[in-house]
PDB file of C-alpha atoms and ligand atoms in Angstrom:
ATOM      1  CA  MET A   1     -95.697  14.373  11.793  1.00  0.00           C
ATOM      2  CA  LYS A   2     -99.147  14.205  13.135  1.00  0.00           C
ATOM      3  CA  ARG A   3     -99.375  13.445  16.764  1.00  0.00           C
ATOM      4  CA  VAL A   4    -102.289  10.812  17.625  1.00  0.00           C
ATOM      5  CA  ALA A   5    -103.885  10.061  21.065  1.00  0.00           C
ATOM      6  CA  LEU A   6    -106.055   7.102  21.197  1.00  0.00           C
ATOM      7  CA  LEU A   7    -108.723   6.495  23.668  1.00  0.00           C
ATOM      8  CA  ILE A   8    -109.800   3.037  24.793  1.00  0.00           C
ATOM      9  CA  SER A   9    -112.119   1.179  27.273  1.00  0.00           C
ATOM     10  CA  GLY A  10    -111.071  -2.467  26.841  1.00  0.00           C
ATOM     11  CA  GLY A  11    -108.515  -4.781  25.172  1.00  0.00           C
ATOM     12  CA  GLY A  12    -107.438  -2.261  22.535  1.00  0.00           C
ATOM     13  CA  SER A  13    -106.833  -4.681  19.707  1.00  0.00           C
ATOM     14  CA  ASN A  14    -107.852  -1.657  17.306  1.00  0.00           C
ATOM     15  CA  MET A  15    -105.495   0.540  19.282  1.00  0.00           C
ATOM     16  CA  VAL A  16    -102.571  -2.089  18.812  1.00  0.00           C
ATOM     17  CA  ALA A  17    -103.191  -2.372  15.121  1.00  0.00           C
ATOM     18  CA  LEU A  18    -103.205   1.594  14.923  1.00  0.00           C
ATOM     19  CA  VAL A  19    -100.014   1.923  16.925  1.00  0.00           C
ATOM     20  CA  ARG A  20     -98.268  -0.935  14.983  1.00  0.00           C
ATOM     21  CA  SER A  21     -99.095   0.809  11.762  1.00  0.00           C
ATOM     22  CA  MET A  22     -97.524   4.199  12.652  1.00  0.00           C
ATOM     23  CA  THR A  23     -93.868   3.551  11.635  1.00  0.00           C
ATOM     24  CA  GLY A  24     -91.694   4.227   9.012  1.00  0.00           C
ATOM     25  CA  ASP A  25     -93.153   6.500   6.184  1.00  0.00           C
ATOM     26  CA  HIS A  26     -96.537   6.911   8.054  1.00  0.00           C
ATOM     27  CA  PRO A  27     -97.601  10.426   8.452  1.00  0.00           C
ATOM     28  CA  ALA A  28     -98.356  10.062  12.275  1.00  0.00           C
ATOM     29  CA  ARG A  29     -97.144   8.753  15.449  1.00  0.00           C
ATOM     30  CA  ALA A  30     -98.954   7.376  18.722  1.00  0.00           C
ATOM     31  CA  VAL A  31     -98.084   9.878  21.660  1.00  0.00           C
ATOM     32  CA  LEU A  32    -100.841   8.834  24.173  1.00  0.00           C
ATOM     33  CA  VAL A  33    -103.245   6.049  24.882  1.00  0.00           C
ATOM     34  CA  ALA A  34    -105.748   7.025  27.509  1.00  0.00           C
ATOM     35  CA  SER A  35    -108.653   5.001  29.164  1.00  0.00           C
ATOM     36  CA  ASN A  36    -111.948   5.509  31.197  1.00  0.00           C
ATOM     37  CA  ASP A  37    -111.181   2.049  32.726  1.00  0.00           C
ATOM     38  CA  PRO A  38    -107.849   1.908  34.767  1.00  0.00           C
ATOM     39  CA  LYS A  39    -107.901  -2.003  34.498  1.00  0.00           C
ATOM     40  CA  ALA A  40    -108.401  -1.811  30.616  1.00  0.00           C
ATOM     41  CA  GLY A  41    -106.225  -4.531  29.135  1.00  0.00           C
ATOM     42  CA  GLY A  42    -105.086  -2.260  26.293  1.00  0.00           C
ATOM     43  CA  LEU A  43    -103.096   0.106  28.700  1.00  0.00           C
ATOM     44  CA  ALA A  44    -100.633  -2.764  29.435  1.00  0.00           C
ATOM     45  CA  LYS A  45    -100.339  -3.285  25.735  1.00  0.00           C
ATOM     46  CA  ALA A  46     -99.745   0.391  25.022  1.00  0.00           C
ATOM     47  CA  ALA A  47     -97.066   0.594  27.671  1.00  0.00           C
ATOM     48  CA  GLU A  48     -95.391  -2.442  26.214  1.00  0.00           C
ATOM     49  CA  MET A  49     -95.246  -0.632  22.811  1.00  0.00           C
ATOM     50  CA  GLY A  50     -93.614   2.281  24.608  1.00  0.00           C
ATOM     51  CA  ILE A  51     -96.577   4.647  24.405  1.00  0.00           C
ATOM     52  CA  ALA A  52     -97.433   6.967  27.167  1.00  0.00           C
ATOM     53  CA  THR A  53    -100.613   5.869  29.024  1.00  0.00           C
ATOM     54  CA  ALA A  54    -103.041   7.447  31.133  1.00  0.00           C
ATOM     55  CA  ALA A  55    -106.291   6.481  33.129  1.00  0.00           C
ATOM     56  CA  VAL A  56    -109.200   8.568  34.301  1.00  0.00           C
ATOM     57  CA  ASP A  57    -111.892   6.365  36.077  1.00  0.00           C
ATOM     58  CA  HIS A  58    -115.120   7.595  35.018  1.00  0.00           C
ATOM     59  CA  LYS A  59    -117.120   6.035  38.003  1.00  0.00           C
ATOM     60  CA  PRO A  60    -116.262   8.541  40.776  1.00  0.00           C
ATOM     61  CA  PHE A  61    -117.653  11.508  38.341  1.00  0.00           C
ATOM     62  CA  GLY A  62    -121.014   9.519  38.462  1.00  0.00           C
ATOM     63  CA  LYS A  63    -123.220  11.367  36.058  1.00  0.00           C
ATOM     64  CA  ASP A  64    -121.075  14.358  35.741  1.00  0.00           C
ATOM     65  CA  ARG A  65    -119.882  13.797  32.184  1.00  0.00           C
ATOM     66  CA  GLY A  66    -118.304  17.149  32.021  1.00  0.00           C
ATOM     67  CA  ALA A  67    -116.140  16.689  35.071  1.00  0.00           C
ATOM     68  CA  PHE A  68    -114.868  13.484  33.807  1.00  0.00           C
ATOM     69  CA  GLU A  69    -114.042  14.772  30.663  1.00  0.00           C
ATOM     70  CA  ALA A  70    -112.131  17.950  32.165  1.00  0.00           C
ATOM     71  CA  ALA A  71    -109.929  15.422  33.990  1.00  0.00           C
ATOM     72  CA  LEU A  72    -109.269  13.301  30.821  1.00  0.00           C
ATOM     73  CA  LEU A  73    -108.615  16.339  28.923  1.00  0.00           C
ATOM     74  CA  GLN A  74    -105.767  17.284  31.149  1.00  0.00           C
ATOM     75  CA  HIS A  75    -104.048  14.197  29.916  1.00  0.00           C
ATOM     76  CA  ILE A  76    -105.003  14.514  26.335  1.00  0.00           C
ATOM     77  CA  GLU A  77    -104.121  18.355  25.985  1.00  0.00           C
ATOM     78  CA  ALA A  78    -100.663  17.490  27.856  1.00  0.00           C
ATOM     79  CA  ALA A  79     -99.841  15.271  24.942  1.00  0.00           C
ATOM     80  CA  GLU A  80    -100.651  17.952  22.363  1.00  0.00           C
ATOM     81  CA  PRO A  81    -102.169  15.676  19.683  1.00  0.00           C
ATOM     82  CA  ASP A  82    -103.353  16.654  16.242  1.00  0.00           C
ATOM     83  CA  ILE A  83    -105.757  13.625  15.994  1.00  0.00           C
ATOM     84  CA  LEU A  84    -107.879  11.713  18.432  1.00  0.00           C
ATOM     85  CA  CYS A  85    -108.800   8.219  17.810  1.00  0.00           C
ATOM     86  CA  LEU A  86    -111.482   6.521  19.714  1.00  0.00           C
ATOM     87  CA  ALA A  87    -110.772   2.741  19.470  1.00  0.00           C
ATOM     88  CA  GLY A  88    -113.313   0.924  21.388  1.00  0.00           C
ATOM     89  CA  PHE A  89    -113.931   3.792  23.721  1.00  0.00           C
ATOM     90  CA  MET A  90    -117.280   3.349  25.277  1.00  0.00           C
ATOM     91  CA  ARG A  91    -118.250   6.578  26.983  1.00  0.00           C
ATOM     92  CA  VAL A  92    -120.693   8.953  25.101  1.00  0.00           C
ATOM     93  CA  LEU A  93    -118.819  12.258  24.700  1.00  0.00           C
ATOM     94  CA  THR A  94    -120.281  15.592  25.414  1.00  0.00           C
ATOM     95  CA  PRO A  95    -120.958  18.162  22.636  1.00  0.00           C
ATOM     96  CA  GLY A  96    -118.315  20.292  24.255  1.00  0.00           C
ATOM     97  CA  PHE A  97    -115.733  17.534  24.113  1.00  0.00           C
ATOM     98  CA  VAL A  98    -116.505  16.934  20.749  1.00  0.00           C
ATOM     99  CA  SER A  99    -116.439  20.254  19.515  1.00  0.00           C
ATOM    100  CA  ARG A 100    -112.990  20.641  20.842  1.00  0.00           C
ATOM    101  CA  PHE A 101    -111.799  18.151  18.610  1.00  0.00           C
ATOM    102  CA  GLU A 102    -113.898  18.783  15.599  1.00  0.00           C
ATOM    103  CA  GLY A 103    -112.573  17.644  12.274  1.00  0.00           C
ATOM    104  CA  ARG A 104    -109.868  15.581  14.060  1.00  0.00           C
ATOM    105  CA  MET A 105    -111.459  12.741  16.042  1.00  0.00           C
ATOM    106  CA  LEU A 106    -112.115   9.495  14.323  1.00  0.00           C
ATOM    107  CA  ASN A 107    -114.259   6.646  15.689  1.00  0.00           C
ATOM    108  CA  ILE A 108    -114.553   3.047  14.539  1.00  0.00           C
ATOM    109  CA  HIS A 109    -117.928   1.329  14.902  1.00  0.00           C
ATOM    110  CA  PRO A 110    -118.858  -2.208  14.383  1.00  0.00           C
ATOM    111  CA  SER A 111    -121.698  -1.925  12.009  1.00  0.00           C
ATOM    112  CA  LEU A 112    -122.332  -0.498   8.559  1.00  0.00           C
ATOM    113  CA  LEU A 113    -123.344   2.718   9.638  1.00  0.00           C
ATOM    114  CA  PRO A 114    -125.916   4.438   9.260  1.00  0.00           C
ATOM    115  CA  LYS A 115    -127.246   0.814  10.376  1.00  0.00           C
ATOM    116  CA  TYR A 116    -127.041   0.116  14.027  1.00  0.00           C
ATOM    117  CA  PRO A 117    -125.648   3.165  15.833  1.00  0.00           C
ATOM    118  CA  GLY A 118    -125.244   2.262  19.500  1.00  0.00           C
ATOM    119  CA  LEU A 119    -124.828  -1.086  21.117  1.00  0.00           C
ATOM    120  CA  HIS A 120    -125.363  -4.839  20.392  1.00  0.00           C
ATOM    121  CA  THR A 121    -124.592  -4.018  16.546  1.00  0.00           C
ATOM    122  CA  HIS A 122    -123.978  -7.794  15.628  1.00  0.00           C
ATOM    123  CA  GLN A 123    -127.044  -9.143  17.415  1.00  0.00           C
ATOM    124  CA  ARG A 124    -129.135  -6.596  15.768  1.00  0.00           C
ATOM    125  CA  ALA A 125    -127.730  -7.374  12.263  1.00  0.00           C
ATOM    126  CA  LEU A 126    -128.576 -11.112  12.756  1.00  0.00           C
ATOM    127  CA  ASP A 127    -131.935 -10.309  14.000  1.00  0.00           C
ATOM    128  CA  ALA A 128    -132.785  -8.207  10.863  1.00  0.00           C
ATOM    129  CA  GLY A 129    -131.585 -11.081   8.691  1.00  0.00           C
ATOM    130  CA  ASP A 130    -128.882  -8.990   6.991  1.00  0.00           C
ATOM    131  CA  THR A 131    -126.609 -11.002   4.731  1.00  0.00           C
ATOM    132  CA  GLN A 132    -123.802  -8.370   5.239  1.00  0.00           C
ATOM    133  CA  ALA A 133    -122.212  -6.756   8.094  1.00  0.00           C
ATOM    134  CA  GLY A 134    -119.126  -4.734   8.666  1.00  0.00           C
ATOM    135  CA  CYS A 135    -117.545  -1.930  10.398  1.00  0.00           C
ATOM    136  CA  THR A 136    -117.412   1.949   9.831  1.00  0.00           C
ATOM    137  CA  VAL A 137    -114.590   4.635  10.597  1.00  0.00           C
ATOM    138  CA  HIS A 138    -116.056   8.077  10.623  1.00  0.00           C
ATOM    139  CA  GLU A 139    -115.501  11.514  12.090  1.00  0.00           C
ATOM    140  CA  VAL A 140    -117.105  12.055  15.306  1.00  0.00           C
ATOM    141  CA  THR A 141    -119.781  14.908  15.664  1.00  0.00           C
ATOM    142  CA  ALA A 142    -121.981  15.516  18.550  1.00  0.00           C
ATOM    143  CA  VAL A 143    -124.409  12.922  17.319  1.00  0.00           C
ATOM    144  CA  LEU A 144    -123.628   9.276  18.558  1.00  0.00           C
ATOM    145  CA  ASP A 145    -122.133   7.016  15.733  1.00  0.00           C
ATOM    146  CA  ASP A 146    -122.776   9.637  13.208  1.00  0.00           C
ATOM    147  CA  GLY A 147    -120.536  11.890  11.213  1.00  0.00           C
ATOM    148  CA  PRO A 148    -118.783  11.938   7.715  1.00  0.00           C
ATOM    149  CA  LEU A 149    -117.854   8.406   6.562  1.00  0.00           C
ATOM    150  CA  LEU A 150    -114.149   7.743   6.216  1.00  0.00           C
ATOM    151  CA  GLY A 151    -114.076   4.110   5.488  1.00  0.00           C
ATOM    152  CA  GLN A 152    -116.074   0.914   5.557  1.00  0.00           C
ATOM    153  CA  ALA A 153    -115.246  -2.911   5.540  1.00  0.00           C
ATOM    154  CA  ARG A 154    -118.059  -5.645   4.715  1.00  0.00           C
ATOM    155  CA  VAL A 155    -118.070  -9.111   5.655  1.00  0.00           C
ATOM    156  CA  PRO A 156    -120.633 -11.996   4.732  1.00  0.00           C
ATOM    157  CA  VAL A 157    -123.064 -12.989   7.365  1.00  0.00           C
ATOM    158  CA  LEU A 158    -122.758 -16.838   7.425  1.00  0.00           C
ATOM    159  CA  PRO A 159    -125.419 -19.426   8.264  1.00  0.00           C
ATOM    160  CA  GLY A 160    -124.957 -20.255  11.947  1.00  0.00           C
ATOM    161  CA  ASP A 161    -123.451 -17.147  12.991  1.00  0.00           C
ATOM    162  CA  THR A 162    -123.802 -15.917  16.484  1.00  0.00           C
ATOM    163  CA  ALA A 163    -122.991 -12.414  17.670  1.00  0.00           C
ATOM    164  CA  ASP A 164    -119.831 -13.697  18.672  1.00  0.00           C
ATOM    165  CA  THR A 165    -118.730 -15.315  15.495  1.00  0.00           C
ATOM    166  CA  LEU A 166    -119.855 -12.576  13.327  1.00  0.00           C
ATOM    167  CA  ALA A 167    -117.937  -9.985  15.815  1.00  0.00           C
ATOM    168  CA  ALA A 168    -114.637 -11.572  15.416  1.00  0.00           C
ATOM    169  CA  ARG A 169    -114.997 -11.906  11.553  1.00  0.00           C
ATOM    170  CA  VAL A 170    -115.765  -8.178  11.723  1.00  0.00           C
ATOM    171  CA  LEU A 171    -112.752  -7.414  14.093  1.00  0.00           C
ATOM    172  CA  VAL A 172    -110.318  -8.817  11.733  1.00  0.00           C
ATOM    173  CA  GLN A 173    -111.661  -5.916   9.111  1.00  0.00           C
ATOM    174  CA  GLU A 174    -111.481  -3.440  11.648  1.00  0.00           C
ATOM    175  CA  HIS A 175    -107.783  -4.007  12.205  1.00  0.00           C
ATOM    176  CA  ARG A 176    -107.317  -3.607   8.462  1.00  0.00           C
ATOM    177  CA  LEU A 177    -109.707  -0.675   7.992  1.00  0.00           C
ATOM    178  CA  TYR A 178    -108.797   1.733  10.697  1.00  0.00           C
ATOM    179  CA  PRO A 179    -105.152   1.801  10.159  1.00  0.00           C
ATOM    180  CA  ALA A 180    -106.007   2.528   6.381  1.00  0.00           C
ATOM    181  CA  VAL A 181    -108.161   5.240   7.235  1.00  0.00           C
ATOM    182  CA  LEU A 182    -105.840   6.823   9.834  1.00  0.00           C
ATOM    183  CA  ARG A 183    -102.801   6.738   7.145  1.00  0.00           C
ATOM    184  CA  ARG A 184    -105.162   8.629   4.521  1.00  0.00           C
ATOM    185  CA  TYR A 185    -106.623  10.898   7.238  1.00  0.00           C
ATOM    186  CA  ALA A 186    -103.169  11.979   8.552  1.00  0.00           C
ATOM    187  CA  ALA A 187    -102.015  12.859   5.124  1.00  0.00           C
ATOM    188  CA  GLY A 188    -105.013  15.108   4.689  1.00  0.00           C
ATOM    189  CA  ASP A 189    -107.116  12.827   2.492  1.00  0.00           C
ATOM    190  CA  ARG A 190    -110.670  12.271   3.495  1.00  0.00           C
ATOM    191  CA  THR A 191    -111.662  10.193   0.635  1.00  0.00           C
ATOM    192  CA  PRO A 192    -113.405   7.173   2.059  1.00  0.00           C
ATOM    193  CA  VAL A 193    -111.427   3.858   2.284  1.00  0.00           C
ATOM    194  CA  VAL A 194    -113.584   0.947   1.002  1.00  0.00           C
ATOM    195  CA  LEU A 195    -112.333  -2.682   1.871  1.00  0.00           C
TER     196      LEU A 195
HETATM  197  C1  LIG B 201    -114.408  -3.082  18.678  1.00  0.00           C
HETATM  198  O1  LIG B 201    -115.160  -3.998  17.872  1.00  0.00           O
HETATM  199  C2  LIG B 201    -114.985  -1.639  18.125  1.00  0.00           C
HETATM  200  O2  LIG B 201    -115.446  -1.688  16.862  1.00  0.00           O
HETATM  201  C3  LIG B 201    -116.184  -1.547  19.275  1.00  0.00           C
HETATM  202  O3  LIG B 201    -115.519  -2.184  20.171  1.00  0.00           O
HETATM  203  C4  LIG B 201    -114.702  -3.029  20.087  1.00  0.00           C
HETATM  204  C5  LIG B 201    -113.354  -2.700  20.848  1.00  0.00           C
HETATM  205  O4  LIG B 201    -112.594  -3.623  20.626  1.00  0.00           O
HETATM  206  N1  LIG B 201    -116.664  -0.033  19.536  1.00  0.00           N
HETATM  207  C6  LIG B 201    -117.796   0.318  19.579  1.00  0.00           C
HETATM  208  O5  LIG B 201    -118.582  -0.552  20.036  1.00  0.00           O
HETATM  209  C7  LIG B 201    -117.853   1.683  19.922  1.00  0.00           C
HETATM  210  N2  LIG B 201    -119.255   2.070  20.271  1.00  0.00           N
HETATM  211  P1  LIG B 201    -110.963  -3.497  20.995  1.00  0.00           P
HETATM  212  O6  LIG B 201    -110.821  -2.948  22.395  1.00  0.00           O
HETATM  213  O7  LIG B 201    -110.169  -4.849  20.884  1.00  0.00           O
HETATM  214  O8  LIG B 201    -110.376  -2.394  19.961  1.00  0.00           O
END
């Protein structure tokens, strides 16, 4: 059984979908949900589901990303995860942190990478006149929103879409895609999932 730690910054809807998926014959179980924001709504949801939680506020660390990560790492290492899932985790990680979890850290990003790494993905897709949008799960490397692709799901861009309506349509697919990828990945299969 693989042990999975999840990092969140907000509401944690992807985290909830992942935790709920890890039951029965699933090859992994959630062991920790950690956040850089003590007020992240997902922390209470994780606790309700019986998962251990931790919060390390990044703000007191200012620009010292290394010191923040060291504090976060203490909680993560204590949970002894095999796999780390970034699920709406909005802090950029240093190459040192990434290398520590190389080959066992996943991220979900709300665009069809390599399009639109970074922020405001849905507005950028609308501004570009794209007819399709979607989400990507990838292995995390030291380059932001880069790394081997593990799955993608597509949605149409509809007339009258705003960034919010498009984000909501993509999020539904995120909740299908990420659990599908994690199940495959935890079983040792890195073949991309296409939804
Ligand atoms: C999701 O849409 C996720 O793809 C995105 O943040 C949202 C988190 O929602 N992640 C990023 O933008 C990463 N750069 P959630 O907290 O409800 O899962």
